[in-house]
């Protein structure tokens, strides 16, 4: 059994085999669920909704070296991502490194998604060992954390959210603080340079990783660190405990600001673009969770009856959010932690009521007389309660939204709750096995075998409960690959008709990012042509809110017969019409007018896209376009691409 001391030294020589097993099992579960032997790694495994801009990020860092400028989007001015500030440097570094190592941005995207499973498992394993879980229970709980329903629901469309491997690292800091352990300082018993490799260095490195990976995760960790610091400070009446938490939290905030510094400087130099990053306060409740959602099966459950139960709930009850669900075993852990809170409250009240006022009755232990494991469970329960209060509908997340609407998807704090819940399950099973061993006194081999059987049962149940059906995965991949092949062929033919550096106008104007067209289509689709071409520019993809990005919104208001000449005068070589994104008025006017002026369009096999070359526009027609017309497209600013 792992005691507190064992859990506090997770990087001992005896644990390397554990971490190797955790990585191997979690990776095997991921590969099995994804049916990778039947998948084409060179095709993004998802190509809908937010998976499209994620793919564009990977392609951009592969082509440009970083994600903030892409001259082939928002043509002819280029895409500037500074108007959509983010603190996700770690993810973009991973995209850059993998892209250049593997030589293909799509392969890099898929590989990063797969790597998220063992990385999450390894980080969770460290947290669990610090919490005091035994090795065998750590193996089971860490793997289950890696394959949470959250991982599959977010998937490639929210790849950077699905890459939640930094969360357990940050929660190690919170756990140490709440237990009254130091998080800053030198390495004990070492001398010279070796002294640097202590808790302080660990905390600093974790702070950099947490502050550089995702804003949501950084905020969640900050909330847990703040809670831990307050609890430890009040309990121990120690300013040192609280100040250590303050310094840890401040370091994360500073790293986040450093990550966004170039975005802040860009806004200062060019003016704020409030339309580029839009959030509204009510989103805090649209994207929160409900207790029932956490406890019910997830909608992708392998057992159809359980999947149908959740889908029926989602269909008839409001506030779908992002389909939050814990899975059976983490849900039991959540209930266990809530039970711990209730038990501690009742136990403490009973002790006070039955005491003489001067001392506790002998038959009742004092409330603080807890084992290391019980104390950890109690502290995890407190942290879980706070996380729950932030994530639940109408909770503290809603209060925060009254002051800032930057964060909206508070349901994502489920990755914090799930880790605490799985730690509770692991610690509870360890306690049960220890109690059984004291009574039955089995031989060591028998004890190990029983623990192994329990861990295996957890893994089997968790795999069936928390992962999608392989058949569902295979069907989705086949659909994606077929669509990708069709668009590769179609846009490849457009690319072959153009010279490198040429660009095309995309109609209708689709404000990017995070918008939907009146027809219901996702404006992220405006990036599809870019994903299937090389060296060809497209007007879509500029961050909405600036004239350089929105100019095609002015162009589409011109009479249909005038659009080709104006587009050609602006420097475009073609016009691409997205029929799915076009309202009826545009469909009634544009195809016939463009065909009459430019000839028969090149149409995609699915009928969605039509492309007209602007070669038919004569130089004289281009010259007749008054410069003031082009300036008007930029809302009066000079047309200077």
CSV table of C-alpha atoms in Angstrom, one decimal, residues 260-521:
chain,number,residue,atom,x,y,z
A,260,UNK,CA,-0.4,37.4,-24.9
A,261,UNK,CA,2.0,40.4,-24.9
A,262,UNK,CA,2.3,40.6,-28.6
A,263,UNK,CA,-1.5,40.5,-28.9
A,264,UNK,CA,-1.7,43.4,-26.4
A,265,UNK,CA,0.9,45.4,-28.2
A,266,UNK,CA,-0.8,44.8,-31.6
A,267,UNK,CA,-4.1,46.1,-30.1
A,268,UNK,CA,-2.4,49.1,-28.7
A,269,UNK,CA,-0.8,49.9,-32.0
A,270,UNK,CA,-3.8,49.2,-34.3
A,271,UNK,CA,-6.8,49.7,-31.9
A,272,UNK,CA,-8.9,47.1,-30.2
A,273,UNK,CA,-11.0,44.8,-32.4
A,274,UNK,CA,-14.0,44.0,-30.1
A,275,UNK,CA,-15.7,42.0,-32.9
A,276,UNK,CA,-12.8,39.6,-33.3
A,277,UNK,CA,-13.3,37.9,-29.9
A,278,UNK,CA,-16.9,37.9,-28.9
A,279,UNK,CA,-18.4,36.5,-25.7
A,280,UNK,CA,-21.6,37.3,-24.0
A,281,UNK,CA,-22.3,36.9,-20.2
A,282,UNK,CA,-25.2,34.5,-20.7
A,283,UNK,CA,-22.8,31.9,-22.3
A,284,UNK,CA,-21.6,31.2,-18.7
A,285,UNK,CA,-24.8,29.3,-18.2
A,286,UNK,CA,-25.3,27.9,-21.7
A,287,UNK,CA,-21.9,26.3,-21.3
A,288,UNK,CA,-22.0,25.2,-17.6
A,289,UNK,CA,-22.9,21.7,-16.4
A,290,UNK,CA,-25.7,20.2,-14.4
A,291,UNK,CA,-25.2,17.5,-11.8
A,292,UNK,CA,-27.4,15.1,-13.8
A,293,UNK,CA,-25.2,15.5,-16.8
A,294,UNK,CA,-22.1,14.5,-14.8
A,295,UNK,CA,-23.8,11.4,-13.4
A,296,UNK,CA,-25.6,10.2,-16.5
A,297,UNK,CA,-23.8,8.1,-19.2
A,298,UNK,CA,-22.3,10.1,-22.0
A,299,UNK,CA,-24.0,10.2,-25.4
A,300,UNK,CA,-21.3,8.1,-27.1
A,301,UNK,CA,-21.5,5.2,-24.8
A,302,UNK,CA,-20.7,1.8,-26.3
A,303,UNK,CA,-23.8,0.3,-24.7
A,304,UNK,CA,-26.6,1.6,-26.9
A,305,UNK,CA,-29.3,1.6,-24.2
A,306,UNK,CA,-27.1,3.9,-22.0
A,307,UNK,CA,-26.3,6.1,-25.0
A,308,UNK,CA,-30.0,6.4,-25.8
A,309,UNK,CA,-30.7,7.3,-22.1
A,310,UNK,CA,-28.4,10.2,-22.3
A,311,UNK,CA,-29.6,11.3,-25.8
A,312,UNK,CA,-33.1,11.3,-24.5
A,313,UNK,CA,-32.1,13.5,-21.6
A,314,UNK,CA,-30.3,15.9,-23.9
A,315,UNK,CA,-33.3,16.0,-26.3
A,316,UNK,CA,-35.8,16.9,-23.6
A,317,UNK,CA,-33.9,19.0,-21.0
A,318,UNK,CA,-32.5,22.4,-21.6
A,319,UNK,CA,-28.9,23.7,-21.5
A,320,UNK,CA,-27.1,21.0,-23.5
A,321,UNK,CA,-23.8,22.7,-23.0
A,322,UNK,CA,-20.9,20.6,-24.4
A,323,UNK,CA,-22.3,17.3,-23.4
A,324,UNK,CA,-20.4,17.1,-20.1
A,325,UNK,CA,-20.2,13.7,-18.5
A,326,UNK,CA,-17.8,12.1,-16.0
A,327,UNK,CA,-18.2,8.4,-16.7
A,328,UNK,CA,-19.4,5.8,-14.2
A,329,UNK,CA,-16.2,5.4,-12.1
A,330,UNK,CA,-15.4,9.2,-11.8
A,331,UNK,CA,-19.1,9.8,-11.1
A,332,UNK,CA,-18.9,7.4,-8.2
A,333,UNK,CA,-15.8,9.2,-7.1
A,334,UNK,CA,-17.7,12.5,-7.1
A,335,UNK,CA,-20.4,11.0,-5.0
A,336,UNK,CA,-17.8,9.6,-2.6
A,337,UNK,CA,-16.2,13.0,-2.2
A,338,UNK,CA,-19.6,14.6,-1.5
A,339,UNK,CA,-20.2,11.9,1.0
A,340,UNK,CA,-16.8,12.7,2.6
A,341,UNK,CA,-17.9,16.3,3.0
A,342,UNK,CA,-21.2,15.3,4.6
A,343,UNK,CA,-19.5,12.7,6.9
A,344,UNK,CA,-16.9,15.2,8.0
A,345,UNK,CA,-19.7,17.8,8.7
A,346,UNK,CA,-21.8,15.3,10.6
A,347,UNK,CA,-18.9,13.9,12.5
A,348,UNK,CA,-17.7,17.3,13.6
A,349,UNK,CA,-21.1,18.4,14.6
A,350,UNK,CA,-21.7,15.2,16.6
A,351,UNK,CA,-18.4,15.6,18.4
A,352,UNK,CA,-19.1,19.2,19.4
A,353,UNK,CA,-22.7,18.3,20.6
A,354,UNK,CA,-21.6,15.4,22.8
A,355,UNK,CA,-18.5,17.1,24.2
A,356,UNK,CA,-18.4,18.7,27.6
A,357,UNK,CA,-17.3,22.0,26.1
A,358,UNK,CA,-13.8,21.5,27.3
A,359,UNK,CA,-12.8,18.2,25.7
A,360,UNK,CA,-14.2,15.6,23.3
A,361,UNK,CA,-15.7,12.4,24.8
A,362,UNK,CA,-13.3,9.6,24.8
A,363,UNK,CA,-15.4,7.4,22.5
A,364,UNK,CA,-15.4,10.0,19.8
A,365,UNK,CA,-12.2,10.9,18.0
A,366,UNK,CA,-11.4,14.6,17.6
A,367,UNK,CA,-12.4,15.8,14.1
A,368,UNK,CA,-8.7,16.4,13.1
A,369,UNK,CA,-7.5,12.9,14.2
A,370,UNK,CA,-7.4,11.6,10.6
A,371,UNK,CA,-5.0,9.4,8.8
A,372,UNK,CA,-2.9,10.9,5.9
A,373,UNK,CA,-5.3,9.2,3.5
A,374,UNK,CA,-8.4,10.5,5.2
A,375,UNK,CA,-7.0,13.9,5.4
A,376,UNK,CA,-6.2,13.9,1.7
A,377,UNK,CA,-9.7,12.7,0.9
A,378,UNK,CA,-11.2,15.5,3.0
A,379,UNK,CA,-9.1,18.2,1.3
A,380,UNK,CA,-9.9,16.8,-2.2
A,381,UNK,CA,-13.5,17.0,-1.2
A,382,UNK,CA,-13.2,20.7,-0.4
A,383,UNK,CA,-11.4,21.4,-3.7
A,384,UNK,CA,-14.0,19.4,-5.6
A,385,UNK,CA,-16.8,21.4,-4.0
A,386,UNK,CA,-15.3,24.6,-5.1
A,387,UNK,CA,-14.7,23.4,-8.6
A,388,UNK,CA,-18.3,22.1,-8.8
A,389,UNK,CA,-19.6,25.5,-7.6
A,390,UNK,CA,-17.8,27.2,-10.5
A,391,UNK,CA,-18.9,24.8,-13.2
A,392,UNK,CA,-22.6,24.2,-12.3
A,393,UNK,CA,-25.4,26.2,-13.9
A,394,UNK,CA,-26.0,29.4,-12.0
A,395,UNK,CA,-22.9,28.9,-10.0
A,396,UNK,CA,-19.8,31.0,-9.3
A,397,UNK,CA,-19.0,31.0,-13.0
A,398,UNK,CA,-22.2,32.9,-13.6
A,399,UNK,CA,-21.1,35.4,-10.9
A,400,UNK,CA,-17.8,35.8,-12.7
A,401,UNK,CA,-19.6,36.5,-16.0
A,402,UNK,CA,-21.1,39.6,-14.4
A,403,UNK,CA,-17.7,41.2,-14.4
A,404,UNK,CA,-16.0,39.5,-17.4
A,405,UNK,CA,-17.2,37.4,-20.2
A,406,UNK,CA,-13.8,36.2,-21.5
A,407,UNK,CA,-14.5,32.7,-20.1
A,408,UNK,CA,-17.8,31.0,-21.0
A,409,UNK,CA,-17.3,27.2,-21.0
A,410,UNK,CA,-17.2,26.6,-17.2
A,411,UNK,CA,-18.3,23.0,-17.8
A,412,UNK,CA,-14.7,22.3,-18.8
A,413,UNK,CA,-13.7,22.4,-15.1
A,414,UNK,CA,-14.9,18.8,-15.2
A,415,UNK,CA,-11.3,17.8,-15.9
A,416,UNK,CA,-10.4,19.0,-12.4
A,417,UNK,CA,-13.4,17.3,-10.8
A,418,UNK,CA,-12.7,14.0,-12.7
A,419,UNK,CA,-9.1,13.9,-11.4
A,420,UNK,CA,-10.1,14.5,-7.8
A,421,UNK,CA,-12.9,11.9,-8.2
A,422,UNK,CA,-10.6,9.2,-9.6
A,423,UNK,CA,-8.1,10.0,-6.8
A,424,UNK,CA,-10.9,9.4,-4.3
A,425,UNK,CA,-11.8,6.1,-5.9
A,426,UNK,CA,-8.1,5.0,-5.9
A,427,UNK,CA,-7.6,6.0,-2.3
A,428,UNK,CA,-10.8,4.4,-1.1
A,429,UNK,CA,-10.0,1.1,-2.8
A,430,UNK,CA,-6.5,1.2,-1.3
A,431,UNK,CA,-8.1,1.7,2.1
A,432,UNK,CA,-10.5,-1.2,1.5
A,433,UNK,CA,-7.7,-3.5,0.4
A,434,UNK,CA,-5.6,-2.5,3.3
A,435,UNK,CA,-8.4,-3.2,5.8
A,436,UNK,CA,-9.0,-6.6,4.1
A,437,UNK,CA,-5.3,-7.4,4.3
A,438,UNK,CA,-5.2,-6.6,8.0
A,439,UNK,CA,-8.1,-9.0,8.7
A,440,UNK,CA,-7.4,-11.8,6.3
A,441,UNK,CA,-3.6,-11.6,6.4
A,442,UNK,CA,-3.1,-13.0,2.9
A,443,UNK,CA,0.3,-13.7,1.5
A,444,UNK,CA,1.9,-10.8,-0.5
A,445,UNK,CA,1.3,-12.6,-3.8
A,446,UNK,CA,-2.4,-13.0,-3.0
A,447,UNK,CA,-2.7,-9.4,-2.0
A,448,UNK,CA,-1.1,-8.3,-5.2
A,449,UNK,CA,-3.3,-10.6,-7.3
A,450,UNK,CA,-6.5,-9.2,-5.7
A,451,UNK,CA,-5.3,-5.6,-6.2
A,452,UNK,CA,-4.5,-6.5,-9.8
A,453,UNK,CA,-7.9,-8.0,-10.4
A,454,UNK,CA,-9.6,-4.9,-9.0
A,455,UNK,CA,-7.5,-2.6,-11.1
A,456,UNK,CA,-8.2,-4.7,-14.2
A,457,UNK,CA,-11.9,-4.6,-13.5
A,458,UNK,CA,-11.8,-0.8,-13.3
A,459,UNK,CA,-9.9,-0.6,-16.6
A,460,UNK,CA,-12.4,-2.9,-18.4
A,461,UNK,CA,-15.5,-1.1,-17.0
A,462,UNK,CA,-13.9,2.3,-17.7
A,463,UNK,CA,-13.0,1.4,-21.3
A,464,UNK,CA,-16.5,0.2,-22.1
A,465,UNK,CA,-18.1,3.1,-20.3
A,466,UNK,CA,-15.8,6.0,-21.4
A,467,UNK,CA,-14.8,5.3,-25.0
A,468,UNK,CA,-16.8,5.5,-28.2
A,469,UNK,CA,-17.7,2.5,-30.2
A,470,UNK,CA,-15.0,1.5,-32.6
A,471,UNK,CA,-17.6,1.1,-35.3
A,472,UNK,CA,-18.8,4.7,-34.8
A,473,UNK,CA,-15.2,5.9,-35.1
A,474,UNK,CA,-14.5,3.9,-38.2
A,475,UNK,CA,-17.6,5.2,-40.0
A,476,UNK,CA,-16.9,8.8,-39.1
A,477,UNK,CA,-13.3,8.4,-40.4
A,478,UNK,CA,-14.5,6.9,-43.7
A,479,UNK,CA,-16.9,9.8,-44.3
A,480,UNK,CA,-14.2,12.3,-43.5
A,481,UNK,CA,-11.7,10.6,-45.8
A,482,UNK,CA,-14.2,10.5,-48.7
A,483,UNK,CA,-15.0,14.1,-48.3
A,484,UNK,CA,-11.3,15.0,-48.1
A,485,UNK,CA,-10.5,13.1,-51.3
A,486,UNK,CA,-13.3,14.9,-53.2
A,487,UNK,CA,-12.2,18.4,-52.1
A,488,UNK,CA,-8.5,17.5,-52.7
A,489,UNK,CA,-9.4,16.8,-56.3
A,490,UNK,CA,-11.7,19.8,-56.8
A,491,UNK,CA,-9.5,22.4,-55.2
A,492,UNK,CA,-6.4,20.8,-56.8
A,493,UNK,CA,-7.9,21.6,-60.2
A,494,UNK,CA,-8.5,25.2,-59.2
A,495,UNK,CA,-4.9,25.4,-57.9
A,496,UNK,CA,-3.6,23.9,-61.2
A,497,UNK,CA,-5.3,26.8,-63.1
A,498,UNK,CA,-3.6,29.4,-61.0
A,499,UNK,CA,0.0,30.6,-60.4
A,500,UNK,CA,1.5,30.5,-57.0
A,501,UNK,CA,0.6,33.7,-55.1
A,502,UNK,CA,-2.7,34.1,-57.0
A,503,UNK,CA,-5.8,34.5,-54.9
A,504,UNK,CA,-9.5,34.1,-55.2
A,505,UNK,CA,-12.5,36.0,-53.8
A,506,UNK,CA,-14.8,33.8,-51.6
A,507,UNK,CA,-18.5,34.6,-51.7
A,508,UNK,CA,-20.6,35.1,-49.7
A,509,UNK,CA,-18.6,36.9,-47.0
A,510,UNK,CA,-18.4,34.6,-43.9
A,511,UNK,CA,-17.2,36.4,-40.8
A,512,UNK,CA,-14.5,34.4,-39.1
A,513,UNK,CA,-14.1,33.0,-36.5
A,514,UNK,CA,-17.0,31.7,-34.4
A,515,UNK,CA,-19.9,32.7,-36.6
A,516,UNK,CA,-22.8,31.0,-38.4
A,517,UNK,CA,-24.4,32.0,-41.6
A,518,UNK,CA,-28.1,32.8,-42.0
A,519,UNK,CA,-28.4,29.5,-43.8
A,520,UNK,CA,-27.1,27.7,-40.7
A,521,UNK,CA,-23.7,26.8,-42.1
